[in-house]
Amino acid sequence: MSETATATKEKEKDLLQPIYDDPGVMKGLEKLDEATIERVINQTLEAEGGARLKILVETCVHCGLCSDACHFFMSHDRDPKYAPVGKVKQTIWEMLRKKGKVSKEFLMRAVQVAHTECNLCRRCVQYCPFGIDTAHLISLTRRICHKLGITPQYIQDTAHSHSATYNQMWVKEDEWTDSLFWQEDESRDEIPNMRIPLEKEGADIYYSVIAPEPKFRTQLIYQAAVIMHEAGADWTMSSLPGWDNSDMCMFTGDLEMMGRLKRRHFEDAMRLKVKRIVMGECGHAFRSIYDTGNRWDAWESMPVTIQHSVDFFEELLRLGKIKVKTKIQEKVTIHDPCNIIRGRGLQEKLRTVVHAFCDNVVEMYPNKEHNYCCSAGGGVINCGPPHKNTRIVGNSVKADQLRETGASIVVAPCHNCHGGIEDIIHANHLGMELKFLGDIIYEHMEKPDAI
Ligand code: SF4
Ligand code: SF4
């Protein structure tokens, strides 16, 4: 074997290493035989691929114009393996071409590509002359992996937890309400008359969060409660399962479970007869409720209006319900989460709020709907520690973008973006501080009821 071939082989082995370490994939593969693989792939492609798959596959002219759109491609010296079209070639196209007769080695690489080398960020869709939705094709690959039982362990555990308890962190019912009482109690030293209303029927707002908030970031619930209180909002939170708006099942391809979780969330809001659901700062949960889950449930329109907190905060400012007390003087930059910017067009509202509270805002380039993904979204960060380096190495373009702003603070109104950018900041020694919009508002708004 030549030196180049040996080096390539070694590089391949390195890339596959995290999959060898992932029991969710390896144990699943052990149970599979050729006949099962062929049957599951063909059944899924036939029953669920439909005309959309046919059109996407037959329209692609393999021009590669989508390549530069992908942060993985750009961060790997333009290696075609990481181009959007390259990823589709290594997954669904090969399954189609071989009519499901693919090897276990092929499936190992397909899982790696679909779960850890594509964030389903849809940046590439904007740059394809035909608008080919690579993220949809990669999601279909994940669906096949789910049906074959070869999903990375960490994200599968989270999906299982959500299926069993209606929240992805296995927060028990009494722990959930205890966390809310605890936050209300904390407010005694700052805003003694603040309440976190539970089970209030007919409220204007049902406020929902992702399960990691009560588990790891309870201060975000506190801050949201302070903002609601000072804005004079008529709001409530639920005490029953259904309060978690997150959705790893959407990313593992367990669509049946995704539909069940979203139905529970909407039905919980309907039980309380609220006018709208306002969601905390999470992008994937918004995608799941606003875009994917509600459509899977086949509702003609959403049974309850959904509003992301970026939209809600802009509304509070515009209506004069919250007022700016002090402004941040340090240089601040803005990261645009894919699911609420490309997915919902909230880029200008996000900037309105950031500029209201910050005097020195500098844009990263490209920005708004052209901004690069954080490399954590799409369930990639949820595949856990074995795959952490894949996403950090796969997003040196984000590190460059951040560095070039010279900012000391990054605002990212999304949990997954926080996780991804935090790792990028640390790995690249950028020394930047990362904030949610709620952090900035809470710290710099007028609080007439504070003591
Ligand atoms: S997905 Fe679009 S841009 Fe990419 S290779 Fe195919 S046709 Fe070209
Ligand atoms: S990570 Fe984003 S840009 Fe890259 S292939 Fe996936 S959807 Fe396209």
Tab-separated table of C-alpha atoms and ligand atoms in Angstrom:
chain	number	residue	atom	x	y	z
A	1	MET	CA	0.000	0.000	0.000
A	2	SER	CA	1.392	3.447	-0.917
A	3	GLU	CA	2.161	6.053	1.763
A	4	THR	CA	-0.772	8.227	0.635
A	5	ALA	CA	-3.161	5.290	0.737
A	6	THR	CA	-1.960	4.367	4.249
A	7	ALA	CA	-2.384	7.959	5.430
A	8	THR	CA	-5.884	8.082	3.959
A	9	LYS	CA	-6.752	4.798	5.653
A	10	GLU	CA	-5.505	6.157	8.997
A	11	LYS	CA	-7.537	9.352	8.546
A	12	GLU	CA	-10.624	7.251	7.797
A	13	LYS	CA	-10.046	5.207	10.940
A	14	ASP	CA	-9.748	8.386	13.022
A	15	LEU	CA	-12.984	9.700	11.642
A	16	LEU	CA	-14.801	6.490	12.428
A	17	GLN	CA	-13.308	6.150	15.898
A	18	PRO	CA	-16.187	7.844	17.739
A	19	ILE	CA	-18.621	5.424	16.139
A	20	TYR	CA	-16.561	2.450	17.390
A	21	ASP	CA	-16.919	3.997	20.855
A	22	ASP	CA	-20.669	4.457	20.589
A	23	PRO	CA	-22.593	1.486	21.990
A	24	GLY	CA	-25.889	2.799	20.604
A	25	VAL	CA	-24.524	2.206	17.116
A	26	MET	CA	-22.244	-0.772	17.617
A	27	LYS	CA	-24.642	-2.904	19.654
A	28	GLY	CA	-27.427	-2.108	17.208
A	29	LEU	CA	-25.260	-3.184	14.289
A	30	GLU	CA	-24.458	-6.515	15.958
A	31	LYS	CA	-28.126	-7.433	15.879
A	32	LEU	CA	-28.609	-6.702	12.197
A	33	ASP	CA	-28.387	-9.117	9.277
A	34	GLU	CA	-28.313	-8.380	5.545
A	35	ALA	CA	-31.962	-9.245	4.970
A	36	THR	CA	-33.187	-6.938	7.753
A	37	ILE	CA	-31.034	-4.052	6.538
A	38	GLU	CA	-32.346	-4.410	2.987
A	39	ARG	CA	-35.977	-4.759	4.054
A	40	VAL	CA	-35.983	-1.795	6.477
A	41	ILE	CA	-34.225	0.546	4.045
A	42	ASN	CA	-36.474	-0.315	1.115
A	43	GLN	CA	-39.674	-0.179	3.155
A	44	THR	CA	-38.768	3.233	4.555
A	45	LEU	CA	-37.707	4.692	1.224
A	46	GLU	CA	-40.816	3.406	-0.479
A	47	ALA	CA	-43.327	4.313	2.229
A	48	GLU	CA	-41.832	7.607	3.376
A	49	GLY	CA	-39.540	8.879	0.612
A	50	GLY	CA	-42.364	9.500	-1.821
A	51	ALA	CA	-42.318	11.996	-4.649
A	52	ARG	CA	-40.257	14.437	-2.589
A	53	LEU	CA	-37.319	12.028	-2.398
A	54	LYS	CA	-37.583	11.257	-6.107
A	55	ILE	CA	-37.585	14.949	-7.033
A	56	LEU	CA	-34.696	15.839	-4.713
A	57	VAL	CA	-32.551	12.982	-5.971
A	58	GLU	CA	-33.343	13.394	-9.653
A	59	THR	CA	-33.001	17.191	-9.677
A	60	CYS	CA	-29.504	17.351	-8.222
A	61	VAL	CA	-26.971	17.947	-10.999
A	62	HIS	CA	-23.972	17.332	-8.707
A	63	CYS	CA	-22.672	20.837	-9.380
A	64	GLY	CA	-21.298	21.271	-5.864
A	65	LEU	CA	-22.561	24.848	-5.523
A	66	CYS	CA	-23.890	23.924	-2.082
A	67	SER	CA	-20.413	22.962	-0.817
A	68	ASP	CA	-19.121	26.342	0.381
A	69	ALA	CA	-22.334	26.822	2.361
A	70	CYS	CA	-21.417	24.047	4.784
A	71	HIS	CA	-19.227	24.816	7.785
A	72	PHE	CA	-18.012	21.194	7.898
A	73	PHE	CA	-16.764	21.426	4.292
A	74	MET	CA	-15.133	24.815	4.886
A	75	SER	CA	-13.539	23.659	8.144
A	76	HIS	CA	-12.041	20.511	6.546
A	77	ASP	CA	-10.010	22.151	3.761
A	78	ARG	CA	-12.909	21.760	1.351
A	79	ASP	CA	-12.857	17.986	1.580
A	80	PRO	CA	-15.719	16.816	-0.729
A	81	LYS	CA	-16.641	14.200	1.855
A	82	TYR	CA	-18.081	17.021	3.975
A	83	ALA	CA	-19.922	18.814	1.178
A	84	PRO	CA	-23.718	18.627	1.455
A	85	VAL	CA	-23.918	16.679	-1.792
A	86	GLY	CA	-21.055	14.445	-0.562
A	87	LYS	CA	-23.015	13.636	2.579
A	88	VAL	CA	-26.066	12.680	0.579
A	89	LYS	CA	-23.855	10.460	-1.613
A	90	GLN	CA	-22.532	8.679	1.473
A	91	THR	CA	-26.012	8.039	2.815
A	92	ILE	CA	-29.359	8.015	1.047
A	93	TRP	CA	-28.151	7.943	-2.580
A	94	GLU	CA	-26.092	4.847	-1.967
A	95	MET	CA	-29.023	3.187	-0.214
A	96	LEU	CA	-31.188	3.977	-3.232
A	97	ARG	CA	-28.565	2.953	-5.772
A	98	LYS	CA	-27.888	-0.379	-4.077
A	99	LYS	CA	-31.594	-0.949	-3.391
A	100	GLY	CA	-30.910	-1.363	0.315
A	101	LYS	CA	-28.102	-3.907	-0.122
A	102	VAL	CA	-25.524	-2.006	1.918
A	103	SER	CA	-22.904	-3.293	4.330
A	104	LYS	CA	-22.559	-2.687	8.054
A	105	GLU	CA	-19.385	-0.664	7.340
A	106	PHE	CA	-21.439	1.564	5.060
A	107	LEU	CA	-24.048	2.008	7.799
A	108	MET	CA	-21.376	2.992	10.323
A	109	ARG	CA	-20.277	5.820	8.070
A	110	ALA	CA	-23.893	6.751	7.280
A	111	VAL	CA	-24.699	7.119	10.998
A	112	GLN	CA	-21.571	9.194	11.502
A	113	VAL	CA	-22.466	11.501	8.623
A	114	ALA	CA	-26.157	11.827	9.442
A	115	HIS	CA	-25.856	12.296	13.189
A	116	THR	CA	-22.531	14.039	13.690
A	117	GLU	CA	-21.503	15.751	10.444
A	118	CYS	CA	-24.733	17.505	9.509
A	119	ASN	CA	-26.565	19.935	11.758
A	120	LEU	CA	-29.699	20.002	9.566
A	121	CYS	CA	-29.060	23.761	9.545
A	122	ARG	CA	-30.365	24.243	5.985
A	123	ARG	CA	-27.749	26.816	5.078
A	124	CYS	CA	-26.888	24.779	1.985
A	125	VAL	CA	-30.506	24.833	0.813
A	126	GLN	CA	-30.208	28.585	0.284
A	127	TYR	CA	-27.221	28.166	-2.032
A	128	CYS	CA	-28.480	25.299	-4.186
A	129	PRO	CA	-29.910	26.695	-7.458
A	130	PHE	CA	-32.746	24.162	-7.136
A	131	GLY	CA	-33.304	24.602	-3.416
A	132	ILE	CA	-32.532	20.956	-2.732
A	133	ASP	CA	-33.158	20.260	0.932
A	134	THR	CA	-30.133	18.252	2.031
A	135	ALA	CA	-31.309	18.459	5.634
A	136	HIS	CA	-34.459	16.572	4.660
A	137	LEU	CA	-32.394	13.822	3.001
A	138	ILE	CA	-30.148	13.541	6.047
A	139	SER	CA	-33.212	13.431	8.307
A	140	LEU	CA	-34.535	10.567	6.197
A	141	THR	CA	-31.218	8.780	6.737
A	142	ARG	CA	-31.627	9.254	10.498
A	143	ARG	CA	-35.139	7.850	10.226
A	144	ILE	CA	-33.715	4.709	8.617
A	145	CYS	CA	-31.033	4.498	11.327
A	146	HIS	CA	-33.767	4.778	13.957
A	147	LYS	CA	-35.720	1.949	12.367
A	148	LEU	CA	-32.568	-0.161	12.170
A	149	GLY	CA	-31.806	0.563	15.850
A	150	ILE	CA	-28.426	2.224	15.219
A	151	THR	CA	-28.783	5.670	16.779
A	152	PRO	CA	-25.936	7.170	18.889
A	153	GLN	CA	-26.405	6.268	22.539
A	154	TYR	CA	-26.587	9.709	24.190
A	155	ILE	CA	-29.289	11.159	21.974
A	156	GLN	CA	-31.227	7.884	22.084
A	157	ASP	CA	-31.139	7.950	25.906
A	158	THR	CA	-32.568	11.482	25.854
A	159	ALA	CA	-35.287	10.453	23.417
A	160	HIS	CA	-36.142	7.454	25.639
A	161	SER	CA	-36.296	9.680	28.696
A	162	HIS	CA	-38.695	11.998	26.911
A	163	SER	CA	-40.853	9.057	25.809
A	164	ALA	CA	-41.075	7.687	29.343
A	165	THR	CA	-41.570	10.888	31.329
A	166	TYR	CA	-42.644	13.560	28.813
A	167	ASN	CA	-39.423	15.440	29.516
A	168	GLN	CA	-35.990	14.698	28.144
A	169	MET	CA	-34.117	14.998	31.470
A	170	TRP	CA	-36.268	12.613	33.522
A	171	VAL	CA	-37.286	15.488	35.844
A	172	LYS	CA	-39.926	14.047	38.163
A	173	GLU	CA	-43.235	15.873	38.562
A	174	ASP	CA	-42.509	17.020	42.136
A	175	GLU	CA	-38.959	18.074	41.171
A	176	TRP	CA	-40.373	20.247	38.408
A	177	THR	CA	-42.791	22.141	40.636
A	178	ASP	CA	-40.176	22.284	43.422
A	179	SER	CA	-37.791	23.998	40.985
A	180	LEU	CA	-40.424	26.632	40.221
A	181	PHE	CA	-41.229	27.191	43.928
A	182	TRP	CA	-37.503	27.442	44.599
A	183	GLN	CA	-37.129	30.176	41.987
A	184	GLU	CA	-40.107	32.030	43.407
A	185	ASP	CA	-38.499	31.764	46.818
A	186	GLU	CA	-35.208	33.117	45.445
A	187	SER	CA	-37.020	36.250	44.335
A	188	ARG	CA	-37.859	37.238	47.920
A	189	ASP	CA	-34.514	39.049	48.142
A	190	GLU	CA	-35.012	40.944	44.916
A	191	ILE	CA	-38.700	41.250	44.029
A	192	PRO	CA	-40.726	40.138	47.071
A	193	ASN	CA	-44.103	40.157	45.338
A	194	MET	CA	-42.991	38.115	42.308
A	195	ARG	CA	-44.891	34.886	41.638
A	196	ILE	CA	-44.531	32.075	39.144
A	197	PRO	CA	-48.218	31.397	38.448
A	198	LEU	CA	-48.962	27.685	38.109
A	199	GLU	CA	-52.034	26.199	36.467
A	200	LYS	CA	-53.711	29.541	35.831
A	201	GLU	CA	-56.619	28.917	33.487
A	202	GLY	CA	-57.307	31.446	30.758
A	203	ALA	CA	-53.954	33.235	31.043
A	204	ASP	CA	-52.658	35.142	28.040
A	205	ILE	CA	-49.341	33.261	28.061
A	206	TYR	CA	-48.331	29.626	28.724
A	207	TYR	CA	-44.570	29.803	29.241
A	208	SER	CA	-42.691	26.631	28.316
A	209	VAL	CA	-39.038	25.665	28.511
A	210	ILE	CA	-36.761	22.774	27.653
A	211	ALA	CA	-36.047	20.245	30.412
A	212	PRO	CA	-32.367	21.227	30.788
A	213	GLU	CA	-33.589	24.553	32.267
A	214	PRO	CA	-34.894	23.112	35.569
A	215	LYS	CA	-32.011	20.622	35.524
A	216	PHE	CA	-28.987	22.848	34.793
A	217	ARG	CA	-29.991	26.436	34.056
A	218	THR	CA	-32.713	27.272	36.541
A	219	GLN	CA	-31.609	30.912	36.591
A	220	LEU	CA	-33.120	31.254	33.112
A	221	ILE	CA	-36.565	30.450	34.530
A	222	TYR	CA	-35.932	32.989	37.270
A	223	GLN	CA	-34.946	35.667	34.783
A	224	ALA	CA	-37.952	34.971	32.567
A	225	ALA	CA	-40.216	35.204	35.625
A	226	VAL	CA	-38.721	38.586	36.535
A	227	ILE	CA	-39.214	39.860	32.979
A	228	MET	CA	-42.835	38.583	32.941
A	229	HIS	CA	-43.479	40.153	36.331
A	230	GLU	CA	-42.025	43.557	35.519
A	231	ALA	CA	-43.816	43.578	32.153
A	232	GLY	CA	-47.113	42.934	33.935
A	233	ALA	CA	-47.720	39.820	31.825
A	234	ASP	CA	-50.729	37.583	32.433
A	235	TRP	CA	-48.889	34.272	32.349
A	236	THR	CA	-48.737	30.759	33.705
A	237	MET	CA	-46.611	27.649	33.744
A	238	SER	CA	-47.909	24.103	33.797
A	239	SER	CA	-47.393	21.709	36.697
A	240	LEU	CA	-48.112	18.631	34.584
A	241	PRO	CA	-46.104	16.615	32.050
A	242	GLY	CA	-46.181	18.497	28.757
A	243	TRP	CA	-44.255	21.539	30.005
A	244	ASP	CA	-41.019	20.430	28.247
A	245	ASN	CA	-41.052	21.816	24.699
A	246	SER	CA	-37.819	20.134	23.572
A	247	ASP	CA	-37.641	17.252	21.119
A	248	MET	CA	-34.768	14.859	20.536
A	249	CYS	CA	-37.141	12.370	18.901
A	250	MET	CA	-37.431	14.778	15.960
A	251	PHE	CA	-33.664	14.451	15.519
A	252	THR	CA	-33.414	10.682	16.019
A	253	GLY	CA	-36.128	10.119	13.421
A	254	ASP	CA	-38.599	8.690	15.947
A	255	LEU	CA	-41.391	10.653	14.327
A	256	GLU	CA	-44.213	8.768	16.010
A	257	MET	CA	-42.854	9.779	19.403
A	258	MET	CA	-42.195	13.324	18.191
A	259	GLY	CA	-45.868	13.623	17.258
A	260	ARG	CA	-46.960	12.276	20.631
A	261	LEU	CA	-44.755	14.756	22.508
A	262	LYS	CA	-45.914	17.745	20.507
A	263	ARG	CA	-49.545	16.744	20.884
A	264	ARG	CA	-49.040	16.568	24.651
A	265	HIS	CA	-47.459	20.032	24.703
A	266	PHE	CA	-50.281	21.648	22.729
A	267	GLU	CA	-52.959	19.763	24.659
A	268	ASP	CA	-51.469	20.921	27.948
A	269	ALA	CA	-51.677	24.533	26.766
A	270	MET	CA	-55.247	23.953	25.565
A	271	ARG	CA	-56.161	22.386	28.924
A	272	LEU	CA	-55.241	25.692	30.541
A	273	LYS	CA	-57.185	27.629	27.883
A	274	VAL	CA	-54.321	30.044	27.261
A	275	LYS	CA	-54.148	32.395	24.297
A	276	ARG	CA	-50.583	31.638	23.252
A	277	ILE	CA	-47.477	29.623	24.075
A	278	VAL	CA	-44.311	31.678	24.609
A	279	MET	CA	-41.202	29.526	24.452
A	280	GLY	CA	-37.862	30.073	26.145
A	281	GLU	CA	-34.694	30.680	24.145
A	282	CYS	CA	-34.371	27.397	22.297
A	283	GLY	CA	-34.108	26.899	18.563
A	284	HIS	CA	-34.699	23.186	18.046
A	285	ALA	CA	-37.779	23.194	20.301
A	286	PHE	CA	-39.182	26.007	18.209
A	287	ARG	CA	-38.517	24.032	15.006
A	288	SER	CA	-40.216	21.035	16.524
A	289	ILE	CA	-43.365	22.872	17.619
A	290	TYR	CA	-43.637	25.561	14.962
A	291	ASP	CA	-42.536	23.577	11.950
A	292	THR	CA	-42.150	19.807	12.224
A	293	GLY	CA	-44.158	18.296	15.088
A	294	ASN	CA	-47.388	20.179	14.523
A	295	ARG	CA	-47.384	19.164	10.842
A	296	TRP	CA	-46.764	15.515	11.743
A	297	ASP	CA	-49.852	15.760	13.969
A	298	ALA	CA	-51.725	16.873	10.842
A	299	TRP	CA	-53.339	19.927	12.365
A	300	GLU	CA	-54.541	22.276	9.676
A	301	SER	CA	-53.155	25.152	11.695
A	302	MET	CA	-51.517	25.294	15.090
A	303	PRO	CA	-54.102	24.807	17.844
A	304	VAL	CA	-52.389	27.454	19.987
A	305	THR	CA	-50.306	30.377	18.699
A	306	ILE	CA	-46.565	29.872	19.204
A	307	GLN	CA	-44.135	32.686	19.918
A	308	HIS	CA	-40.390	32.386	20.422
A	309	SER	CA	-39.022	34.561	23.210
A	310	VAL	CA	-36.973	36.693	20.777
A	311	ASP	CA	-40.282	37.694	19.187
A	312	PHE	CA	-41.873	38.127	22.620
A	313	PHE	CA	-39.048	40.298	24.010
A	314	GLU	CA	-39.236	42.573	20.964
A	315	GLU	CA	-42.993	42.895	21.553
A	316	LEU	CA	-42.444	43.848	25.219
A	317	LEU	CA	-39.943	46.528	24.206
A	318	ARG	CA	-42.088	47.867	21.358
A	319	LEU	CA	-45.138	48.154	23.600
A	320	GLY	CA	-43.100	49.816	26.333
A	321	LYS	CA	-43.789	46.978	28.792
A	322	ILE	CA	-40.096	46.715	29.609
A	323	LYS	CA	-37.674	49.614	29.614
A	324	VAL	CA	-33.923	49.839	29.271
A	325	LYS	CA	-32.124	51.041	32.397
A	326	THR	CA	-28.464	50.652	31.476
A	327	LYS	CA	-26.686	49.687	28.278
A	328	ILE	CA	-23.754	47.335	27.804
A	329	GLN	CA	-20.663	49.236	26.633
A	330	GLU	CA	-18.433	46.274	25.720
A	331	LYS	CA	-18.309	45.102	22.124
A	332	VAL	CA	-21.157	42.629	21.525
A	333	THR	CA	-21.744	40.342	18.556
A	334	ILE	CA	-24.804	38.323	17.564
A	335	HIS	CA	-25.023	34.650	16.620
A	336	ASP	CA	-28.116	33.820	14.533
A	337	PRO	CA	-29.645	30.453	15.499
A	338	CYS	CA	-30.668	28.559	12.339
A	339	ASN	CA	-34.085	27.465	13.561
A	340	ILE	CA	-35.407	30.904	14.440
A	341	ILE	CA	-33.590	32.933	11.773
A	342	ARG	CA	-33.583	30.764	8.621
A	343	GLY	CA	-36.595	28.950	10.077
A	344	ARG	CA	-38.676	31.938	11.223
A	345	GLY	CA	-37.060	35.195	10.058
A	346	LEU	CA	-36.513	36.735	13.507
A	347	GLN	CA	-33.164	38.331	12.580
A	348	GLU	CA	-34.349	41.955	12.692
A	349	LYS	CA	-36.302	41.525	15.933
A	350	LEU	CA	-33.240	39.932	17.499
A	351	ARG	CA	-31.169	42.949	16.472
A	352	THR	CA	-33.775	45.408	17.725
A	353	VAL	CA	-33.538	43.915	21.225
A	354	VAL	CA	-29.747	43.592	21.223
A	355	HIS	CA	-29.232	47.174	20.007
A	356	ALA	CA	-31.700	48.454	22.620
A	357	PHE	CA	-29.508	47.060	25.397
A	358	CYS	CA	-26.026	47.309	23.852
A	359	ASP	CA	-24.240	50.438	22.592
A	360	ASN	CA	-21.447	48.718	20.719
A	361	VAL	CA	-22.783	45.939	18.486
A	362	VAL	CA	-20.561	44.509	15.783
A	363	GLU	CA	-21.862	42.016	13.232
A	364	MET	CA	-20.059	38.819	12.374
A	365	TYR	CA	-19.869	38.031	8.653
A	366	PRO	CA	-21.808	36.498	7.094
A	367	ASN	CA	-24.785	37.166	9.313
A	368	LYS	CA	-28.570	36.903	9.678
A	369	GLU	CA	-29.979	34.115	7.456
A	370	HIS	CA	-26.500	33.621	5.954
A	371	ASN	CA	-24.785	33.069	9.281
A	372	TYR	CA	-22.989	29.768	9.821
A	373	CYS	CA	-24.439	27.176	12.169
A	374	CYS	CA	-23.018	26.718	15.681
A	375	SER	CA	-22.281	23.057	14.785
A	376	ALA	CA	-24.213	21.846	17.836
A	377	GLY	CA	-27.750	22.011	16.464
A	378	GLY	CA	-29.698	19.314	14.690
A	379	GLY	CA	-29.106	16.966	17.625
A	380	VAL	CA	-25.333	16.840	17.022
A	381	ILE	CA	-24.380	18.095	20.490
A	382	ASN	CA	-26.887	15.654	21.949
A	383	CYS	CA	-24.847	12.755	20.553
A	384	GLY	CA	-22.634	13.444	23.539
A	385	PRO	CA	-18.944	13.406	24.472
A	386	PRO	CA	-17.806	10.703	22.006
A	387	HIS	CA	-18.627	13.095	19.172
A	388	LYS	CA	-17.633	16.415	20.726
A	389	ASN	CA	-14.433	16.834	18.716
A	390	THR	CA	-16.232	16.138	15.453
A	391	ARG	CA	-18.328	19.261	15.875
A	392	ILE	CA	-15.508	21.433	17.234
A	393	VAL	CA	-13.074	20.507	14.455
A	394	GLY	CA	-15.967	20.788	12.004
A	395	ASN	CA	-16.572	24.435	12.796
A	396	SER	CA	-13.341	26.383	12.607
A	397	VAL	CA	-15.246	28.844	10.399
A	398	LYS	CA	-17.384	29.844	13.388
A	399	ALA	CA	-14.229	30.342	15.467
A	400	ASP	CA	-12.838	32.594	12.710
A	401	GLN	CA	-16.099	34.529	12.476
A	402	LEU	CA	-16.149	35.126	16.222
A	403	ARG	CA	-12.465	36.054	16.428
A	404	GLU	CA	-12.724	38.582	13.610
A	405	THR	CA	-15.434	40.591	15.395
A	406	GLY	CA	-13.091	41.444	18.279
A	407	ALA	CA	-16.183	41.290	20.508
A	408	SER	CA	-15.999	40.301	24.148
A	409	ILE	CA	-19.643	39.198	24.380
A	410	VAL	CA	-21.639	36.895	22.091
A	411	VAL	CA	-25.430	36.863	22.256
A	412	ALA	CA	-26.986	33.552	21.200
A	413	PRO	CA	-30.694	33.077	21.932
A	414	CYS	CA	-30.648	29.264	21.742
A	415	HIS	CA	-29.573	26.499	24.123
A	416	ASN	CA	-27.850	24.304	21.574
A	417	CYS	CA	-26.035	27.299	20.097
A	418	HIS	CA	-24.816	28.091	23.605
A	419	GLY	CA	-23.438	24.573	24.030
A	420	GLY	CA	-21.725	24.619	20.632
A	421	ILE	CA	-20.309	28.128	20.817
A	422	GLU	CA	-19.126	27.631	24.381
A	423	ASP	CA	-17.036	24.663	23.209
A	424	ILE	CA	-15.727	26.647	20.224
A	425	ILE	CA	-14.766	29.570	22.486
A	426	HIS	CA	-12.897	27.262	24.876
A	427	ALA	CA	-11.220	25.127	22.228
A	428	ASN	CA	-9.976	28.209	20.367
A	429	HIS	CA	-9.114	30.279	23.465
A	430	LEU	CA	-11.344	33.132	22.310
A	431	GLY	CA	-12.009	34.416	25.830
A	432	MET	CA	-15.523	35.594	24.975
A	433	GLU	CA	-18.533	35.701	27.250
A	434	LEU	CA	-21.704	34.048	26.043
A	435	LYS	CA	-25.165	35.374	26.882
A	436	PHE	CA	-28.809	34.662	26.289
A	437	LEU	CA	-31.059	37.578	25.425
A	438	GLY	CA	-32.827	36.992	28.763
A	439	ASP	CA	-29.484	37.481	30.601
A	440	ILE	CA	-29.029	40.901	29.024
A	441	ILE	CA	-32.616	42.026	29.531
A	442	TYR	CA	-32.732	40.841	33.136
A	443	GLU	CA	-29.437	42.532	33.969
A	444	HIS	CA	-30.153	45.854	32.224
A	445	MET	CA	-33.896	46.499	32.379
A	446	GLU	CA	-35.760	48.770	34.757
A	447	LYS	CA	-37.206	46.803	37.672
A	448	PRO	CA	-39.627	49.089	39.507
A	449	ASP	CA	-40.635	46.321	41.933
A	450	ALA	CA	-37.066	45.430	42.937
A	451	ILE	CA	-35.943	46.303	46.466
B	1	SF4	S1	-27.700	19.878	-3.937
B	1	SF4	FE1	-27.984	21.587	-5.392
B	1	SF4	S2	-26.066	22.779	-5.264
B	1	SF4	FE2	-25.672	20.805	-4.288
B	1	SF4	S3	-24.789	19.529	-5.913
B	1	SF4	FE3	-27.017	19.142	-5.955
B	1	SF4	S4	-27.847	20.629	-7.425
B	1	SF4	FE4	-25.771	21.318	-6.946
B	2	SF4	S1	-24.630	21.043	8.185
B	2	SF4	FE1	-26.068	22.525	7.280
B	2	SF4	S2	-24.986	23.303	5.475
B	2	SF4	FE2	-23.950	21.401	6.076
B	2	SF4	S3	-24.983	19.782	4.871
B	2	SF4	FE3	-26.033	19.875	6.835
B	2	SF4	S4	-27.777	21.247	6.448
B	2	SF4	FE4	-26.310	21.601	4.790
